[in-house]
Amino acid sequence: MSTTPKNSDVEARPPAPPAHRPATEQIHAGTDQQLPAHPVRQPLYASAAYQFDSLAQARETFAQRQPGFTYSRTGNPTVALLERRIAALEGGVGAVATSSGQAAITLVVLALAGRSGQSPDGEPHPEVSAGHVVASNRIYGGTADLLNDTLAEAGITVTWVNPHNPAEWEAAVTDRTRLFLVESVGNPHGDLADIPALADLANRYGVVLAVDNTLATPYLVQPGSLGAHLVVHSATKYLLGNGSCLAGAIIATGQFKPSQNPTRWPQLTVPRKRFGDQSLVSGFGDDGALLHLIRAQLLNDTGPTLSSYNAQNILDGLETLDIRVQRHCATAEELARRLTAHPAVSCVRHPSLPDSPDHRIATRDYPRGTGGVLSFEIDSDLHGVEQFFDALSLFKIAANLGDARSMAVHPASTTHCRLTPALIQAGEITEQTVRLAVGREDVEDLWADLNTALHCVLSNQTAGQTQKVNVS
Ligand SMILES: *Cc1c(COP(=O)(O)O)cnc(C)c1O
């Protein structure tokens, strides 16, 4: 008799390897062909709980000896379809959806660098120190806050390093380091990480490389194909594409093999009472162990679950991912090019620009483009920057990206306002930095809006100079 626990709350089948190209996968991957009534679209399962035919069946399912859904905190058929589809698009072996991108990153860090991961028997021990994370110092402000404050309070330590310099990552590794965290395309400047170089280092030091692929999406790059072990997403952004809700996802790429280094990953390789005195690796294999820890322990205990309604929203959005991202990329490239020549702009950052320090990686890893986020510096004081923002009409002053609507933010006052001075400096975020999240409106209308607002800055500078001349 097999005592291997089955993955409850996700279907027993592993996702099939991608059978089609991305434009087809984003519409069809993971669809259940066996549903009664044969709907063309999978219905939205708006149910918190799932009923059993007998107490024995309930007992077996809750004990994870039999596959099946129990309660929607850890699994729901609509959410499970989204998980299969995102895993297929990333070329991964499985995924766990979460209520937001922040939740996805939190669960990944807790699973890999929490106390239980440092304990010889896989159970948390208060006397054991938690793990250490090496993370990019040019990263989304929310991720920086999470690691600097909330996860630091849980004992997890972090060293911030330059995403362009793998040697800094190597130098930061300690015997407690378990996770490298980087964005494929960074926020707000669009920095491109050298994923193959970081994956090599991670493999050498027995560390997991997790890549936040929010700004790129799997349409532009699949970090797993470049060696990353995990991918995380804020699905709130491009995967959804209309700014209507929050969602997140964690994807296992199939590159992480904890059984090859069992003493390093006790939380996955040592039998645990919680999982029926089995190790997660023996129950779910190298590909499934970490995702099972994330779902059956962390998601279950802390509860940042994706609602099935929001999962359905993201599934609808994914159907048009490729054509949306093509438009975002083309418009961002054109606006970046025009901004470079504007007299009120001192510096433009987008990897598509020929003088970008990331142009080499863009050419090597991003044949389809590098996304719809760009930043630039206004050649003015803070007063001029305020004038620019207040003169915008089509671009909204708002902190989102991936939406149909174009948005402009001042990172220093908004998305990155809680960063430490060291991270502000490393991230090259100044009072003059503007981040644009280019939407899907007509490029000429967007340019007219930017040009008008930038000319306000220029004409006021000229007026100011004239005034000074008059006074003197
Ligand atoms: C928005 C964002 C997050 C956080 O995701 P939420 O869905 O807002 O919680 C994480 N990383 C990046 C790169 C983001 O842009």
mmCIF file of N, CA and C in Angstrom, residues 316-400:
data_model
loop_
_atom_site.group_PDB
_atom_site.id
_atom_site.type_symbol
_atom_site.label_atom_id
_atom_site.label_comp_id
_atom_site.label_asym_id
_atom_site.label_seq_id
_atom_site.Cartn_x
_atom_site.Cartn_y
_atom_site.Cartn_z
ATOM 1 N N ASP A 316 -9.144 35.821 -18.006
ATOM 2 C CA ASP A 316 -9.627 36.625 -19.147
ATOM 3 C C ASP A 316 -8.497 37.494 -19.687
ATOM 4 N N GLY A 317 -7.748 38.123 -18.780
ATOM 5 C CA GLY A 317 -6.655 38.994 -19.210
ATOM 6 C C GLY A 317 -5.583 38.233 -19.968
ATOM 7 N N LEU A 318 -5.230 37.051 -19.474
ATOM 8 C CA LEU A 318 -4.137 36.288 -20.096
ATOM 9 C C LEU A 318 -4.423 35.966 -21.564
ATOM 10 N N GLU A 319 -5.697 35.875 -21.931
ATOM 11 C CA GLU A 319 -6.023 35.488 -23.307
ATOM 12 C C GLU A 319 -5.461 36.477 -24.329
ATOM 13 N N THR A 320 -5.204 37.718 -23.895
ATOM 14 C CA THR A 320 -4.686 38.730 -24.831
ATOM 15 C C THR A 320 -3.280 39.197 -24.451
ATOM 16 N N LEU A 321 -2.582 38.418 -23.604
ATOM 17 C CA LEU A 321 -1.290 38.886 -23.078
ATOM 18 C C LEU A 321 -0.324 39.308 -24.183
ATOM 19 N N ASP A 322 -0.153 38.469 -25.193
ATOM 20 C CA ASP A 322 0.899 38.749 -26.192
ATOM 21 C C ASP A 322 0.640 40.044 -26.953
ATOM 22 N N ILE A 323 -0.596 40.232 -27.416
ATOM 23 C CA ILE A 323 -0.825 41.437 -28.227
ATOM 24 C C ILE A 323 -0.805 42.692 -27.359
ATOM 25 N N ARG A 324 -1.227 42.568 -26.104
ATOM 26 C CA ARG A 324 -1.141 43.740 -25.211
ATOM 27 C C ARG A 324 0.309 44.130 -24.967
ATOM 28 N N VAL A 325 1.137 43.131 -24.640
ATOM 29 C CA VAL A 325 2.529 43.442 -24.303
ATOM 30 C C VAL A 325 3.269 43.997 -25.529
ATOM 31 N N GLN A 326 2.927 43.492 -26.725
ATOM 32 C CA GLN A 326 3.535 44.049 -27.943
ATOM 33 C C GLN A 326 3.258 45.551 -28.029
ATOM 34 N N ARG A 327 2.015 45.942 -27.763
ATOM 35 C CA ARG A 327 1.653 47.361 -27.850
ATOM 36 C C ARG A 327 2.382 48.175 -26.779
ATOM 37 N N HIS A 328 2.393 47.644 -25.528
ATOM 38 C CA HIS A 328 3.100 48.359 -24.455
ATOM 39 C C HIS A 328 4.567 48.591 -24.840
ATOM 40 N N CYS A 329 5.206 47.541 -25.367
ATOM 41 C CA CYS A 329 6.637 47.645 -25.702
ATOM 42 C C CYS A 329 6.852 48.674 -26.813
ATOM 43 N N ALA A 330 6.058 48.585 -27.866
ATOM 44 C CA ALA A 330 6.266 49.467 -29.017
ATOM 45 C C ALA A 330 6.072 50.920 -28.609
ATOM 46 N N THR A 331 5.028 51.187 -27.806
ATOM 47 C CA THR A 331 4.757 52.572 -27.421
ATOM 48 C C THR A 331 5.842 53.083 -26.467
ATOM 49 N N ALA A 332 6.255 52.243 -25.519
ATOM 50 C CA ALA A 332 7.296 52.671 -24.579
ATOM 51 C C ALA A 332 8.601 52.968 -25.323
ATOM 52 N N GLU A 333 8.933 52.138 -26.301
ATOM 53 C CA GLU A 333 10.173 52.375 -27.056
ATOM 54 C C GLU A 333 10.110 53.700 -27.798
ATOM 55 N N GLU A 334 8.952 53.978 -28.391
ATOM 56 C CA GLU A 334 8.821 55.227 -29.146
ATOM 57 C C GLU A 334 8.882 56.442 -28.218
ATOM 58 N N LEU A 335 8.186 56.358 -27.076
ATOM 59 C CA LEU A 335 8.207 57.489 -26.142
ATOM 60 C C LEU A 335 9.618 57.678 -25.568
ATOM 61 N N ALA A 336 10.308 56.577 -25.271
ATOM 62 C CA ALA A 336 11.676 56.689 -24.734
ATOM 63 C C ALA A 336 12.565 57.405 -25.748
ATOM 64 N N ARG A 337 12.425 57.023 -27.005
ATOM 65 C CA ARG A 337 13.244 57.628 -28.070
ATOM 66 C C ARG A 337 12.954 59.133 -28.166
ATOM 67 N N ARG A 338 11.675 59.513 -28.131
ATOM 68 C CA ARG A 338 11.335 60.938 -28.278
ATOM 69 C C ARG A 338 11.758 61.724 -27.040
ATOM 70 N N LEU A 339 11.598 61.126 -25.844
ATOM 71 C CA LEU A 339 11.985 61.836 -24.622
ATOM 72 C C LEU A 339 13.477 62.137 -24.611
ATOM 73 N N THR A 340 14.278 61.215 -25.148
ATOM 74 C CA THR A 340 15.731 61.394 -25.166
ATOM 75 C C THR A 340 16.113 62.722 -25.828
ATOM 76 N N ALA A 341 15.320 63.129 -26.819
ATOM 77 C CA ALA A 341 15.651 64.350 -27.559
ATOM 78 C C ALA A 341 14.981 65.585 -26.965
ATOM 79 N N HIS A 342 14.229 65.440 -25.866
ATOM 80 C CA HIS A 342 13.466 66.587 -25.359
ATOM 81 C C HIS A 342 14.343 67.494 -24.497
ATOM 82 N N PRO A 343 14.278 68.805 -24.702
ATOM 83 C CA PRO A 343 15.161 69.712 -23.944
ATOM 84 C C PRO A 343 14.866 69.763 -22.445
ATOM 85 N N ALA A 344 13.679 69.350 -21.995
ATOM 86 C CA ALA A 344 13.378 69.393 -20.560
ATOM 87 C C ALA A 344 13.743 68.093 -19.848
ATOM 88 N N VAL A 345 14.370 67.163 -20.592
ATOM 89 C CA VAL A 345 14.671 65.834 -20.025
ATOM 90 C C VAL A 345 16.177 65.626 -20.021
ATOM 91 N N SER A 346 16.723 65.231 -18.852
ATOM 92 C CA SER A 346 18.178 65.082 -18.802
ATOM 93 C C SER A 346 18.634 63.638 -18.987
ATOM 94 N N CYS A 347 17.759 62.673 -18.762
ATOM 95 C CA CYS A 347 18.211 61.282 -18.833
ATOM 96 C C CYS A 347 16.982 60.407 -18.991
ATOM 97 N N VAL A 348 17.033 59.422 -19.903
ATOM 98 C CA VAL A 348 15.918 58.492 -20.099
ATOM 99 C C VAL A 348 16.453 57.080 -19.918
ATOM 100 N N ARG A 349 15.709 56.262 -19.172
ATOM 101 C CA ARG A 349 16.146 54.877 -18.965
ATOM 102 C C ARG A 349 15.086 53.912 -19.505
ATOM 103 N N HIS A 350 15.477 53.163 -20.524
ATOM 104 C CA HIS A 350 14.674 52.041 -21.030
ATOM 105 C C HIS A 350 15.667 51.147 -21.767
ATOM 106 N N PRO A 351 15.603 49.828 -21.536
ATOM 107 C CA PRO A 351 16.649 48.966 -22.114
ATOM 108 C C PRO A 351 16.660 48.958 -23.638
ATOM 109 N N SER A 352 15.593 49.466 -24.270
ATOM 110 C CA SER A 352 15.580 49.487 -25.738
ATOM 111 C C SER A 352 16.509 50.558 -26.293
ATOM 112 N N LEU A 353 16.886 51.542 -25.464
ATOM 113 C CA LEU A 353 17.721 52.633 -25.974
ATOM 114 C C LEU A 353 19.137 52.110 -26.235
ATOM 115 N N PRO A 354 19.731 52.506 -27.378
ATOM 116 C CA PRO A 354 21.040 51.952 -27.743
ATOM 117 C C PRO A 354 22.129 52.237 -26.698
ATOM 118 N N ASP A 355 22.006 53.357 -25.943
ATOM 119 C CA ASP A 355 23.064 53.650 -24.968
ATOM 120 C C ASP A 355 22.724 53.104 -23.575
ATOM 121 N N SER A 356 21.689 52.286 -23.455
ATOM 122 C CA SER A 356 21.350 51.697 -22.154
ATOM 123 C C SER A 356 22.447 50.724 -21.726
ATOM 124 N N PRO A 357 22.837 50.754 -20.424
ATOM 125 C CA PRO A 357 23.837 49.778 -19.960
ATOM 126 C C PRO A 357 23.326 48.335 -20.083
ATOM 127 N N ASP A 358 22.017 48.172 -20.260
ATOM 128 C CA ASP A 358 21.453 46.823 -20.358
ATOM 129 C C ASP A 358 21.189 46.395 -21.798
ATOM 130 N N HIS A 359 21.695 47.171 -22.745
ATOM 131 C CA HIS A 359 21.369 46.868 -24.140
ATOM 132 C C HIS A 359 21.851 45.469 -24.543
ATOM 133 N N ARG A 360 23.008 45.047 -23.979
ATOM 134 C CA ARG A 360 23.553 43.722 -24.313
ATOM 135 C C ARG A 360 22.592 42.611 -23.856
ATOM 136 N N ILE A 361 22.113 42.737 -22.610
ATOM 137 C CA ILE A 361 21.193 41.704 -22.099
ATOM 138 C C ILE A 361 19.867 41.779 -22.843
ATOM 139 N N ALA A 362 19.432 43.005 -23.176
ATOM 140 C CA ALA A 362 18.172 43.156 -23.921
ATOM 141 C C ALA A 362 18.264 42.390 -25.232
ATOM 142 N N THR A 363 19.388 42.548 -25.934
ATOM 143 C CA THR A 363 19.555 41.899 -27.233
ATOM 144 C C THR A 363 19.635 40.379 -27.063
ATOM 145 N N ARG A 364 20.304 39.942 -25.996
ATOM 146 C CA ARG A 364 20.522 38.499 -25.800
ATOM 147 C C ARG A 364 19.251 37.774 -25.324
ATOM 148 N N ASP A 365 18.550 38.367 -24.327
ATOM 149 C CA ASP A 365 17.477 37.628 -23.641
ATOM 150 C C ASP A 365 16.070 38.111 -23.969
ATOM 151 N N TYR A 366 15.919 39.264 -24.597
ATOM 152 C CA TYR A 366 14.585 39.867 -24.779
ATOM 153 C C TYR A 366 14.312 40.186 -26.248
ATOM 154 N N PRO A 367 14.235 39.158 -27.109
ATOM 155 C CA PRO A 367 14.051 39.444 -28.539
ATOM 156 C C PRO A 367 12.750 40.170 -28.847
ATOM 157 N N ARG A 368 11.755 40.104 -27.952
ATOM 158 C CA ARG A 368 10.453 40.718 -28.264
ATOM 159 C C ARG A 368 10.278 42.086 -27.649
ATOM 160 N N GLY A 369 11.262 42.565 -26.876
ATOM 161 C CA GLY A 369 11.118 43.872 -26.243
ATOM 162 C C GLY A 369 11.309 43.756 -24.748
ATOM 163 N N THR A 370 11.302 44.915 -24.076
ATOM 164 C CA THR A 370 11.614 44.928 -22.643
ATOM 165 C C THR A 370 10.520 45.597 -21.821
ATOM 166 N N GLY A 371 9.329 45.757 -22.398
ATOM 167 C CA GLY A 371 8.194 46.138 -21.580
ATOM 168 C C GLY A 371 7.841 47.615 -21.614
ATOM 169 N N GLY A 372 6.792 47.945 -20.893
ATOM 170 C CA GLY A 372 6.152 49.252 -20.990
ATOM 171 C C GLY A 372 6.494 50.225 -19.886
ATOM 172 N N VAL A 373 7.520 49.925 -19.067
ATOM 173 C CA VAL A 373 7.888 50.852 -17.993
ATOM 174 C C VAL A 373 9.189 51.543 -18.374
ATOM 175 N N LEU A 374 9.215 52.862 -18.230
ATOM 176 C CA LEU A 374 10.461 53.597 -18.452
ATOM 177 C C LEU A 374 10.535 54.714 -17.430
ATOM 178 N N SER A 375 11.739 55.229 -17.237
ATOM 179 C CA SER A 375 11.880 56.350 -16.315
ATOM 180 C C SER A 375 12.688 57.446 -16.995
ATOM 181 N N PHE A 376 12.508 58.660 -16.521
ATOM 182 C CA PHE A 376 13.352 59.752 -17.011
ATOM 183 C C PHE A 376 13.523 60.796 -15.922
ATOM 184 N N GLU A 377 14.510 61.656 -16.112
ATOM 185 C CA GLU A 377 14.810 62.719 -15.156
ATOM 186 C C GLU A 377 14.406 64.045 -15.794
ATOM 187 N N ILE A 378 13.614 64.815 -15.057
ATOM 188 C CA ILE A 378 13.247 66.145 -15.535
ATOM 189 C C ILE A 378 14.374 67.096 -15.180
ATOM 190 N N ASP A 379 14.779 67.894 -16.159
ATOM 191 C CA ASP A 379 15.885 68.822 -15.944
ATOM 192 C C ASP A 379 15.342 70.091 -15.281
ATOM 193 N N SER A 380 15.059 69.965 -13.963
ATOM 194 C CA SER A 380 14.403 71.077 -13.272
ATOM 195 C C SER A 380 14.493 70.822 -11.780
ATOM 196 N N ASP A 381 14.025 71.809 -10.994
ATOM 197 C CA ASP A 381 13.938 71.579 -9.551
ATOM 198 C C ASP A 381 12.593 70.917 -9.224
ATOM 199 N N LEU A 382 12.345 70.674 -7.922
ATOM 200 C CA LEU A 382 11.129 69.975 -7.521
ATOM 201 C C LEU A 382 9.875 70.735 -7.950
ATOM 202 N N HIS A 383 9.975 72.062 -7.964
ATOM 203 C CA HIS A 383 8.836 72.866 -8.390
ATOM 204 C C HIS A 383 8.467 72.536 -9.842
ATOM 205 N N GLY A 384 9.484 72.430 -10.695
ATOM 206 C CA GLY A 384 9.240 72.076 -12.096
ATOM 207 C C GLY A 384 8.651 70.672 -12.216
ATOM 208 N N VAL A 385 9.132 69.756 -11.367
ATOM 209 C CA VAL A 385 8.613 68.383 -11.390
ATOM 210 C C VAL A 385 7.116 68.383 -11.041
ATOM 211 N N GLU A 386 6.754 69.189 -10.040
ATOM 212 C CA GLU A 386 5.329 69.281 -9.662
ATOM 213 C C GLU A 386 4.510 69.854 -10.816
ATOM 214 N N GLN A 387 5.081 70.878 -11.482
ATOM 215 C CA GLN A 387 4.368 71.463 -12.626
ATOM 216 C C GLN A 387 4.128 70.427 -13.708
ATOM 217 N N PHE A 388 5.156 69.588 -13.947
ATOM 218 C CA PHE A 388 5.019 68.540 -14.963
ATOM 219 C C PHE A 388 3.848 67.626 -14.613
ATOM 220 N N PHE A 389 3.858 67.111 -13.390
ATOM 221 C CA PHE A 389 2.802 66.160 -13.009
ATOM 222 C C PHE A 389 1.427 66.815 -13.084
ATOM 223 N N ASP A 390 1.337 68.060 -12.599
ATOM 224 C CA ASP A 390 0.031 68.698 -12.539
ATOM 225 C C ASP A 390 -0.483 69.084 -13.927
ATOM 226 N N ALA A 391 0.428 69.144 -14.913
ATOM 227 C CA ALA A 391 -0.004 69.505 -16.263
ATOM 228 C C ALA A 391 -0.428 68.289 -17.085
ATOM 229 N N LEU A 392 -0.168 67.085 -16.582
ATOM 230 C CA LEU A 392 -0.558 65.886 -17.337
ATOM 231 C C LEU A 392 -2.077 65.767 -17.351
ATOM 232 N N SER A 393 -2.618 65.292 -18.462
ATOM 233 C CA SER A 393 -4.058 65.030 -18.425
ATOM 234 C C SER A 393 -4.387 63.601 -18.815
ATOM 235 N N LEU A 394 -3.733 63.064 -19.862
ATOM 236 C CA LEU A 394 -4.019 61.680 -20.262
ATOM 237 C C LEU A 394 -3.311 60.709 -19.314
ATOM 238 N N PHE A 395 -2.040 60.955 -19.052
ATOM 239 C CA PHE A 395 -1.314 60.151 -18.056
ATOM 240 C C PHE A 395 -1.913 60.449 -16.693
ATOM 241 N N LYS A 396 -2.307 59.406 -15.976
ATOM 242 C CA LYS A 396 -2.839 59.612 -14.637
ATOM 243 C C LYS A 396 -1.701 59.546 -13.631
ATOM 244 N N ILE A 397 -1.804 60.380 -12.572
ATOM 245 C CA ILE A 397 -0.841 60.273 -11.482
ATOM 246 C C ILE A 397 -1.327 59.114 -10.627
ATOM 247 N N ALA A 398 -0.756 57.947 -10.855
ATOM 248 C CA ALA A 398 -1.258 56.741 -10.195
ATOM 249 C C ALA A 398 -0.152 55.703 -10.167
ATOM 250 N N ALA A 399 -0.186 54.864 -9.120
ATOM 251 C CA ALA A 399 0.881 53.886 -8.898
ATOM 252 C C ALA A 399 0.435 52.504 -9.312
ATOM 253 N N ASN A 400 0.282 52.293 -10.613
ATOM 254 C CA ASN A 400 0.056 50.936 -11.097
ATOM 255 C C ASN A 400 0.772 50.826 -12.424
#
